[in-house]
Structure formats: structure tokens, C-alpha cells
CSV table of C-alpha atoms in Angstrom, one decimal:
chain,number,residue,atom,x,y,z
A,1,MET,CA,27.1,-1.4,9.8
A,2,ARG,CA,28.2,2.0,11.3
A,3,ILE,CA,27.3,5.4,10.1
A,4,LEU,CA,29.6,8.5,10.1
A,5,LYS,CA,32.2,6.7,12.1
A,6,PHE,CA,35.0,9.3,11.8
A,7,THR,CA,32.6,12.2,12.7
A,8,PHE,CA,31.5,10.5,15.9
A,9,LYS,CA,35.1,9.9,16.9
A,10,LEU,CA,35.7,13.7,16.5
A,11,LEU,CA,32.6,14.4,18.6
A,12,ALA,CA,33.8,12.0,21.3
A,13,ILE,CA,37.3,13.5,21.4
A,14,PHE,CA,36.0,17.0,22.0
A,15,GLY,CA,33.4,16.2,24.7
A,16,CYS,CA,30.2,16.0,22.7
A,17,TRP,CA,29.5,12.3,22.3
A,18,ARG,CA,30.2,9.7,25.0
A,19,PRO,CA,31.5,6.5,23.2
A,20,GLU,CA,28.9,3.7,23.1
A,21,SER,CA,31.3,1.3,24.7
A,22,TRP,CA,31.6,3.5,27.8
A,23,THR,CA,28.6,2.1,29.6
A,24,SER,CA,30.0,1.6,33.1
A,25,LEU,CA,29.2,4.2,35.8
A,26,TYR,CA,32.9,5.0,36.3
A,27,LYS,CA,33.4,5.8,32.6
A,28,ARG,CA,30.2,7.7,32.3
A,29,ILE,CA,31.2,10.0,35.2
A,30,LEU,CA,34.7,10.3,33.8
A,31,TYR,CA,33.4,11.4,30.4
A,32,TYR,CA,30.9,13.8,32.0
A,33,VAL,CA,33.8,15.5,33.9
A,34,TYR,CA,35.8,15.7,30.7
A,35,SER,CA,32.9,17.1,28.7
A,36,SER,CA,32.3,19.7,31.5
A,37,ILE,CA,36.0,20.8,31.3
A,38,MET,CA,35.6,21.3,27.5
A,39,ILE,CA,32.4,23.3,27.9
A,40,ILE,CA,33.9,25.5,30.6
A,41,SER,CA,37.0,26.1,28.5
A,42,LEU,CA,35.0,27.2,25.4
A,43,TYR,CA,32.5,29.3,27.2
A,44,THR,CA,35.0,31.1,29.4
A,45,PHE,CA,37.0,32.1,26.3
A,46,MET,CA,33.9,33.2,24.5
A,47,LEU,CA,32.7,35.3,27.5
A,48,SER,CA,36.1,36.9,28.0
A,49,GLN,CA,35.9,38.2,24.4
A,50,LEU,CA,32.3,39.4,24.9
A,51,MET,CA,33.3,41.3,28.0
A,52,ASP,CA,36.2,42.9,26.1
A,53,ILE,CA,33.7,44.1,23.4
A,54,ILE,CA,31.4,45.5,26.1
A,55,LEU,CA,33.9,47.1,28.5
A,56,ILE,CA,37.1,47.9,26.6
A,57,VAL,CA,36.7,48.2,22.8
A,58,ASP,CA,36.3,51.8,21.8
A,59,ASN,CA,37.1,51.9,18.0
A,60,ALA,CA,36.3,50.1,14.8
A,61,ASP,CA,39.7,48.4,14.5
A,62,ASP,CA,39.6,46.9,18.0
A,63,PHE,CA,36.0,45.9,17.5
A,64,SER,CA,36.9,44.1,14.2
A,65,ASP,CA,39.9,42.4,15.9
A,66,ASN,CA,37.6,41.0,18.6
A,67,VAL,CA,34.6,40.1,16.5
A,68,PHE,CA,36.9,38.3,14.0
A,69,VAL,CA,37.3,35.5,16.7
A,70,PHE,CA,34.3,36.1,19.0
A,71,VAL,CA,31.7,35.3,16.3
A,72,PRO,CA,33.3,31.8,15.4
A,73,MET,CA,33.6,31.1,19.1
A,74,LEU,CA,30.0,32.0,19.7
A,75,LEU,CA,29.1,29.7,16.7
A,76,SER,CA,31.1,26.8,18.2
A,77,CYS,CA,29.5,27.2,21.6
A,78,SER,CA,26.0,27.2,20.2
A,79,LYS,CA,26.8,24.1,18.1
A,80,MET,CA,28.2,22.3,21.2
A,81,PHE,CA,25.0,23.2,23.1
A,82,ILE,CA,22.7,22.0,20.3
A,83,LEU,CA,24.7,18.7,19.9
A,84,LEU,CA,24.5,17.9,23.6
A,85,LYS,CA,20.8,18.9,23.8
A,86,ASN,CA,19.9,16.8,20.7
A,87,ARG,CA,21.9,13.6,21.6
A,88,LYS,CA,18.7,11.5,21.8
A,89,SER,CA,17.4,13.0,18.6
A,90,ILE,CA,20.6,12.1,16.8
A,91,ILE,CA,20.5,8.5,18.1
A,92,MET,CA,16.9,8.3,16.9
A,93,LEU,CA,17.9,9.6,13.4
A,94,ILE,CA,20.7,7.0,13.2
A,95,ASN,CA,18.3,4.3,14.3
A,96,ILE,CA,15.9,5.2,11.5
A,97,LEU,CA,18.7,4.4,9.0
A,98,MET,CA,19.7,1.2,10.8
A,99,LYS,CA,16.2,-0.3,10.9
A,100,LYS,CA,13.7,-1.5,8.3
A,101,PRO,CA,12.7,-0.2,5.8
A,102,CYS,CA,15.7,2.0,5.4
A,103,ARG,CA,18.4,-0.5,6.3
A,104,PRO,CA,20.2,-1.9,3.2
A,105,LEU,CA,19.5,-5.6,2.8
A,106,THR,CA,21.2,-6.9,-0.4
A,107,SER,CA,24.8,-6.6,-1.5
A,108,GLU,CA,23.7,-4.0,-4.1
A,109,GLU,CA,22.0,-1.9,-1.5
A,110,MET,CA,25.1,-2.2,0.8
A,111,GLU,CA,27.2,-1.0,-2.1
A,112,ILE,CA,25.0,2.1,-2.5
A,113,PHE,CA,25.2,2.7,1.2
A,114,HIS,CA,29.0,2.5,1.3
A,115,LYS,CA,29.3,4.8,-1.7
A,116,PHE,CA,27.5,7.6,0.0
A,117,ASP,CA,28.9,7.0,3.5
A,118,ASN,CA,32.5,6.9,2.2
A,119,SER,CA,32.0,10.1,0.2
A,120,ILE,CA,31.0,12.1,3.3
A,121,GLN,CA,33.8,10.4,5.3
A,122,ILE,CA,36.4,11.4,2.7
A,123,ASN,CA,35.1,15.0,2.8
A,124,THR,CA,35.2,14.9,6.6
A,125,ARG,CA,38.8,14.0,6.5
A,126,ARG,CA,39.6,16.7,4.0
A,127,TYR,CA,37.7,19.3,6.1
A,128,THR,CA,39.6,18.1,9.2
A,129,CYS,CA,42.9,18.5,7.3
A,130,LEU,CA,41.9,22.1,6.4
A,131,GLY,CA,41.0,22.8,10.0
A,132,THR,CA,44.3,21.3,11.2
A,133,ILE,CA,46.4,23.4,8.8
A,134,THR,CA,44.5,26.5,9.8
A,135,SER,CA,45.1,25.8,13.5
A,136,LEU,CA,48.8,25.3,12.8
A,137,CYS,CA,49.0,28.6,11.0
A,138,ILE,CA,47.3,30.4,13.9
A,139,LEU,CA,49.6,28.6,16.4
A,140,LEU,CA,52.8,29.4,14.5
A,141,THR,CA,51.8,33.0,13.8
A,142,SER,CA,51.0,33.5,17.5
A,143,LEU,CA,54.3,31.9,18.7
A,144,SER,CA,56.3,34.1,16.4
A,145,THR,CA,54.5,37.4,17.3
A,146,SER,CA,52.2,37.5,20.4
A,147,PHE,CA,54.1,35.0,22.6
A,148,LYS,CA,57.4,36.8,22.1
A,149,LYS,CA,55.8,40.0,23.2
A,150,ARG,CA,54.0,38.4,26.1
A,151,LYS,CA,50.6,39.1,24.6
A,152,LEU,CA,47.7,36.7,24.4
A,153,THR,CA,46.8,35.4,21.0
A,154,TYR,CA,43.4,37.2,21.0
A,155,ARG,CA,42.0,40.1,22.9
A,156,ALA,CA,40.2,39.2,26.1
A,157,TRP,CA,38.9,40.9,29.3
A,158,LEU,CA,40.0,39.2,32.5
A,159,PRO,CA,39.1,40.2,36.0
A,160,PHE,CA,42.7,39.8,37.3
A,161,ASP,CA,46.2,40.7,36.4
A,162,TYR,CA,48.0,38.1,34.3
A,163,SER,CA,51.4,39.7,34.1
A,164,SER,CA,53.0,36.9,36.0
A,165,THR,CA,54.7,34.2,33.9
A,166,THR,CA,52.6,31.3,35.2
A,167,LEU,CA,49.3,33.0,34.7
A,168,PHE,CA,50.2,34.3,31.3
A,169,PHE,CA,51.3,30.9,30.1
A,170,LEU,CA,48.1,29.2,31.5
A,171,LEU,CA,45.9,31.8,29.8
A,172,TYR,CA,47.9,31.5,26.5
A,173,ILE,CA,47.5,27.7,26.5
A,174,HIS,CA,43.8,28.1,27.4
A,175,GLN,CA,43.1,30.3,24.4
A,176,LEU,CA,44.9,28.0,22.0
A,177,ILE,CA,43.2,24.8,23.3
A,178,SER,CA,39.8,26.5,23.2
A,179,LEU,CA,40.4,27.7,19.6
A,180,LEU,CA,41.5,24.2,18.6
A,181,ALA,CA,38.5,22.5,20.2
A,182,ALA,CA,36.2,25.1,18.7
A,183,GLY,CA,37.6,24.5,15.2
A,184,PHE,CA,37.2,20.7,15.4
A,185,LEU,CA,33.8,20.9,17.0
A,186,ASN,CA,32.7,22.9,14.0
A,187,VAL,CA,34.1,20.2,11.7
A,188,ALA,CA,32.3,17.5,13.6
A,189,CYS,CA,29.0,19.3,13.9
A,190,ASP,CA,29.0,20.3,10.2
A,191,THR,CA,29.9,16.9,8.9
A,192,LEU,CA,27.3,15.2,11.2
A,193,ILE,CA,24.5,17.3,9.8
A,194,CYS,CA,25.8,17.1,6.2
A,195,GLY,CA,26.4,13.4,6.7
A,196,LEU,CA,22.7,13.0,7.6
A,197,LEU,CA,21.8,14.9,4.4
A,198,VAL,CA,24.0,12.6,2.4
A,199,HIS,CA,22.1,9.7,3.8
A,200,ILE,CA,18.8,11.2,2.6
A,201,CYS,CA,20.3,11.0,-0.9
A,202,CYS,CA,21.5,7.5,-0.2
A,203,GLN,CA,18.0,6.4,0.9
A,204,ILE,CA,16.4,7.9,-2.3
A,205,GLU,CA,18.9,5.9,-4.4
A,206,ILE,CA,18.2,2.7,-2.5
A,207,LEU,CA,14.5,3.3,-2.9
A,208,THR,CA,15.0,3.8,-6.7
A,209,TYR,CA,16.9,0.5,-6.9
A,210,ARG,CA,14.0,-1.3,-5.0
A,211,LEU,CA,11.3,0.3,-7.2
A,212,ARG,CA,13.1,-1.1,-10.3
A,213,LYS,CA,12.7,-4.6,-8.9
A,214,ILE,CA,8.9,-4.3,-8.6
A,215,ILE,CA,8.6,-5.7,-12.1
A,216,PHE,CA,9.9,-9.0,-10.8
A,217,HIS,CA,8.9,-8.7,-7.1
A,218,SER,CA,5.6,-6.8,-6.8
A,219,ASP,CA,5.3,-7.7,-3.1
A,220,ILE,CA,8.1,-5.2,-2.2
A,221,LEU,CA,5.9,-2.2,-3.2
A,222,ARG,CA,4.5,-1.9,0.3
A,223,ASP,CA,8.0,-1.6,1.8
A,224,CYS,CA,8.9,1.0,-0.9
A,225,ILE,CA,5.9,3.2,0.0
A,226,TYR,CA,6.8,2.8,3.7
A,227,GLN,CA,10.5,3.7,3.0
A,228,HIS,CA,9.4,6.8,1.0
A,229,TYR,CA,7.4,8.0,4.0
A,230,HIS,CA,10.4,7.4,6.3
A,231,ILE,CA,12.7,9.4,4.0
A,232,PHE,CA,10.4,12.5,4.2
A,233,ARG,CA,10.0,12.0,8.0
A,234,PHE,CA,13.8,11.7,8.3
A,235,ALA,CA,14.3,15.0,6.4
A,236,PHE,CA,11.6,16.7,8.4
A,237,LEU,CA,13.3,15.7,11.7
A,238,ILE,CA,16.7,17.0,10.4
A,239,ASN,CA,14.9,20.3,9.5
A,240,VAL,CA,13.3,20.6,13.0
A,241,LYS,CA,16.3,19.5,15.1
A,242,PHE,CA,19.0,21.4,13.3
A,243,ARG,CA,17.2,24.4,11.9
A,244,LEU,CA,18.6,26.6,14.6
A,245,THR,CA,22.2,25.4,13.9
A,246,MET,CA,21.8,26.1,10.1
A,247,THR,CA,20.3,29.6,10.8
A,248,ILE,CA,23.1,30.6,13.2
A,249,GLN,CA,25.6,29.3,10.7
A,250,LEU,CA,24.1,31.3,7.8
A,251,ILE,CA,24.0,34.5,9.8
A,252,MET,CA,27.4,34.1,11.4
A,253,SER,CA,29.1,33.2,8.1
A,254,MET,CA,28.1,36.6,6.7
A,255,PHE,CA,29.6,38.4,9.7
A,256,ILE,CA,32.7,36.3,9.7
A,257,VAL,CA,33.4,36.7,6.0
A,258,CYS,CA,32.7,40.4,6.2
A,259,PHE,CA,35.0,41.1,9.2
A,260,THR,CA,37.7,38.8,7.8
A,261,LEU,CA,37.8,40.8,4.6
A,262,TYR,CA,38.0,44.0,6.7
A,263,GLN,CA,40.9,42.5,8.7
A,264,LEU,CA,42.7,41.5,5.4
A,265,SER,CA,42.4,45.1,4.1
A,266,LYS,CA,44.1,46.4,7.3
A,267,THR,CA,46.8,43.9,7.9
A,268,THR,CA,50.4,44.3,6.6
A,269,ALA,CA,52.1,41.3,8.2
A,270,LYS,CA,52.5,38.4,5.7
A,271,ALA,CA,52.1,35.7,8.4
A,272,LYS,CA,48.9,37.3,9.7
A,273,TYR,CA,47.6,37.6,6.1
A,274,ILE,CA,48.1,33.8,5.5
A,275,GLU,CA,46.4,33.0,8.8
A,276,MET,CA,43.3,35.1,7.8
A,277,ILE,CA,43.1,33.6,4.3
A,278,MET,CA,43.1,30.1,5.9
A,279,PHE,CA,40.6,31.2,8.5
A,280,MET,CA,38.2,32.6,5.9
A,281,THR,CA,38.6,29.5,3.7
A,282,CYS,CA,37.4,27.4,6.7
A,283,MET,CA,34.5,29.7,7.3
A,284,LEU,CA,33.4,29.6,3.6
A,285,THR,CA,33.8,25.8,3.6
A,286,GLN,CA,31.4,25.5,6.6
A,287,ILE,CA,28.5,27.3,4.9
A,288,PHE,CA,29.3,25.8,1.5
A,289,PHE,CA,29.0,22.3,3.0
A,290,TYR,CA,25.4,23.0,4.2
A,291,CYS,CA,24.4,24.7,0.9
A,292,TRP,CA,26.0,22.1,-1.3
A,293,TYR,CA,24.4,19.1,0.5
A,294,GLY,CA,21.1,20.8,0.9
A,295,ASN,CA,21.1,21.4,-2.8
A,296,GLU,CA,22.0,17.8,-3.5
A,297,VAL,CA,19.0,16.6,-1.4
A,298,LYS,CA,16.7,18.8,-3.4
A,299,LEU,CA,18.0,17.6,-6.7
A,300,LYS,CA,18.0,13.9,-5.7
A,301,SER,CA,14.4,14.0,-4.4
A,302,ARG,CA,13.3,15.6,-7.7
A,303,GLN,CA,15.2,12.9,-9.7
A,304,LEU,CA,13.0,10.2,-8.1
A,305,ILE,CA,10.1,11.3,-10.4
A,306,ASP,CA,12.3,10.8,-13.5
A,307,ASP,CA,13.6,7.4,-12.2
A,308,ILE,CA,10.0,6.1,-11.7
A,309,PHE,CA,8.9,7.5,-15.1
A,310,GLU,CA,11.7,5.5,-16.8
A,311,MET,CA,10.4,2.2,-15.4
A,312,GLU,CA,8.7,-0.3,-17.7
A,313,TRP,CA,5.1,0.8,-17.0
A,314,LEU,CA,3.5,-1.5,-19.6
A,315,THR,CA,4.5,-4.6,-17.7
A,316,LEU,CA,3.0,-3.4,-14.4
A,317,ASP,CA,-0.6,-4.0,-13.2
A,318,GLU,CA,-3.0,-1.2,-12.5
A,319,ASN,CA,-2.7,-1.2,-8.7
A,320,ILE,CA,1.1,-0.9,-8.8
A,321,LYS,CA,0.8,2.0,-11.4
A,322,LYS,CA,-1.6,3.8,-9.1
A,323,SER,CA,0.8,3.4,-6.1
A,324,LEU,CA,3.7,4.7,-8.2
A,325,ILE,CA,1.7,7.7,-9.3
A,326,ILE,CA,1.0,8.5,-5.7
A,327,ILE,CA,4.7,8.4,-4.9
A,328,MET,CA,5.4,10.6,-7.9
A,329,LYS,CA,2.8,13.2,-6.8
A,330,ARG,CA,4.4,13.3,-3.3
A,331,ALA,CA,7.9,13.7,-4.9
A,332,VAL,CA,6.7,16.7,-7.0
A,333,MET,CA,7.3,18.8,-3.8
A,334,PRO,CA,11.1,18.2,-3.4
A,335,ILE,CA,12.7,17.8,0.0
A,336,GLN,CA,14.0,21.3,1.1
A,337,ILE,CA,16.5,21.9,3.9
A,338,ILE,CA,15.4,25.2,5.4
A,339,SER,CA,17.2,27.6,7.7
A,340,ALA,CA,15.4,30.6,9.4
A,341,TYR,CA,12.1,29.0,8.4
A,342,ILE,CA,12.2,30.6,5.0
A,343,ILE,CA,15.8,30.4,3.5
A,344,PRO,CA,16.5,27.1,1.6
A,345,MET,CA,20.1,25.8,2.0
A,346,ASN,CA,21.2,25.7,-1.6
A,347,LEU,CA,23.9,27.2,-3.9
A,348,ASP,CA,21.8,30.3,-4.4
A,349,SER,CA,21.9,30.9,-0.6
A,350,PHE,CA,25.7,30.5,-0.6
A,351,MET,CA,26.0,33.1,-3.3
A,352,GLY,CA,23.7,35.3,-1.3
A,353,VAL,CA,26.0,35.0,1.8
A,354,LEU,CA,29.0,36.1,-0.3
A,355,LYS,CA,27.1,39.1,-1.8
A,356,THR,CA,25.8,40.2,1.5
A,357,SER,CA,29.2,39.9,3.2
A,358,TYR,CA,30.9,41.9,0.5
A,359,SER,CA,28.2,44.6,0.6
A,360,THR,CA,28.6,44.9,4.4
A,361,TYR,CA,32.4,45.0,3.9
A,362,ASN,CA,32.0,47.9,1.4
A,363,LEU,CA,29.8,49.7,3.9
A,364,LEU,CA,32.5,49.4,6.7
A,365,GLN,CA,35.1,50.7,4.3
A,366,GLN,CA,33.0,53.7,3.5
A,367,MET,CA,32.4,54.4,7.1
A,368,GLN,CA,36.2,54.5,7.7
A,369,LYS,CA,36.7,57.2,5.0
């Protein structure tokens, strides 16, 4: 039984997750070198844009052009750092799902597990397709405009002259590879965290299925209580380990949507317009994933009370009833996925991001008048 198989393949391809089969010293060193190259590529691109903002940018349009790409790159670099830093924690979270009492045991429980795991895998592939189409739009737009004029795809400050054909070509390829890697790292990181949230819902449904069998097998109640504790512990660990990622995502999404709207209002080229629409769609999908699955976790944890209440209480003995009441009391406080310590990741937060982004965009428009 493997969890989030496609997501971990993406992480491995872009230097954030050494494959489990690569256990030999030679392969470990090889992957470490590859991972270092990916880190250097992303961070040098991000730093070149930051230096351009600090040293060269002197008007609102140039600032908007740079921030339009700098903010997503900063987001990707931060996600890469957090993923590499939390490798052991991610393994620990996966192990919780793979061991008792969370591990599915019967064919019915395996069916529940595959239903949830397949749903996030399908959405991961859809998200990957969206990222691929957006990357192709950026590539084709760049080749038809910037490349012909011997301009880099995005603004950047460089400490040397790149007017020679060789240097220009290498820098041009560097920017495109960095952008591609950043995009798919976002996909992998987002679907990893959201995939873990989906498995909270999966565990709650498995727990509900097990509780319904208490009527016939009262001896499994102890395991159910133990599993309920593990579900809350699992959610707590996700909150602790990925709170920073979700906070950065929430803040950056507001900036990205705002500056993309500003760019859309200024651009006249049709190809560039399509590129920006696709780019903004990807950015909105990112924050929507977190808010949607955070909301699903909250709803699913609340639903547990109703599911227990619908059981055939009259057939249960008093000790089992008392234990079920304790579980229900614990479930009264639903599982909340929190960013910035106070902001819940739900659909209201997603609407808040849209409203704040549009308000900031209106402010920028008024400043230009």
C-alpha cells in the first residue's frame, strides 16, 4: 500500500525527495548533487529578480513586471526549503497512516482508502496538466517575443554582460528551467499537503465504519478510541509542520492575484494576455486547494458526531455508550487547519483572498491616476 505515489514522483523529479530505492552511497551522493543543482538554479533566479527590484526598478510598471514573477519564485523556494527541512516529519506522517490503528485492515476499509487516495491523485494529475499548459504558454510566448529580440523572458539583475550569444542562450535556458521546476514544485508541495488533509477525511470515514461494527464486535472499541486520538494527533502535526507553508501561500496568493490583475489591465498583446490568465488560474488553484481541503476536513470531523448519533444505541451496553459520548464530546471541536495561527483554511478564507486582492488592485489603479 503506497500513499500519494504520483506526488512523490514529482518531488523526486525536481530534487526534493530521494527515491526510497536509492539506498546505496553512490545513488545518495548522485541525488544530493542533483538536488543541489535544482536548489542553486531556483535560488539564483529568485535572487537575480530581487536584486533587479532593489537596484534597477524605478517605476510602478517595472516593479509590477518583476513582482509578477518574483513572488511565485519566492513561494517556490520557500516551499522547497520547507519540504527538504521536513523530510523526516513527512515520513513520520506517512508511517502513522501505514501502521495500526490507522492502517486499513479489511477489504471494505481498503476500498475507503483507495477512494480517497485516488481522488487526490486524479486532482494532482489535473493540477499537473494545468501547470504544464501554463508552462507551454509561457515558453511559446517567450520564444515568439523575447527570444527573437534577444531579451530574457523575465527581468533580472546580473553582475556581468550577457550580450554574447552563448551567455544569453544559457541564461535564457536557466530562466525557463527554473520557472518550470518552480511550477511543478508548487504542484508537488500543494498536493502533498492537501493529500495528507484528504487522508484525515479518509481516516474519519474508516473510523465511522469501524464504530458501526461495535454492535457485533464490541472488542474493537479500544482500537477506535486509539484511532480517534491518532487522527487528531495527525492533524495537529500537519498544522505544526506546514503552518508556515500555508501562511506564506495565503499572503503570496493575495500579492500574485493583485499584480496579475494589474498586469492584465496594462497588457495589449493577446499572447501575453493568455499567458497571464493561465498564470493567475494556477495561482488561484493553489490557494483554492488548501482552502477546499481544509474545509472538507472541518466538515468531515463534524460529521462524525452525526454518524455516531445514528448508531443503534439501544443495543449497546452502558460502558460502550459512555465511550461513544466521550468521542462525540471530543468531536464537538472540529479539526481546523490553521495558517498564520489564527486564519482557518476554508472557503471563507478563499473569498477573503479574492476580496483583498481586488481591493489592493483598485488601490494600485487609483495611485496611477
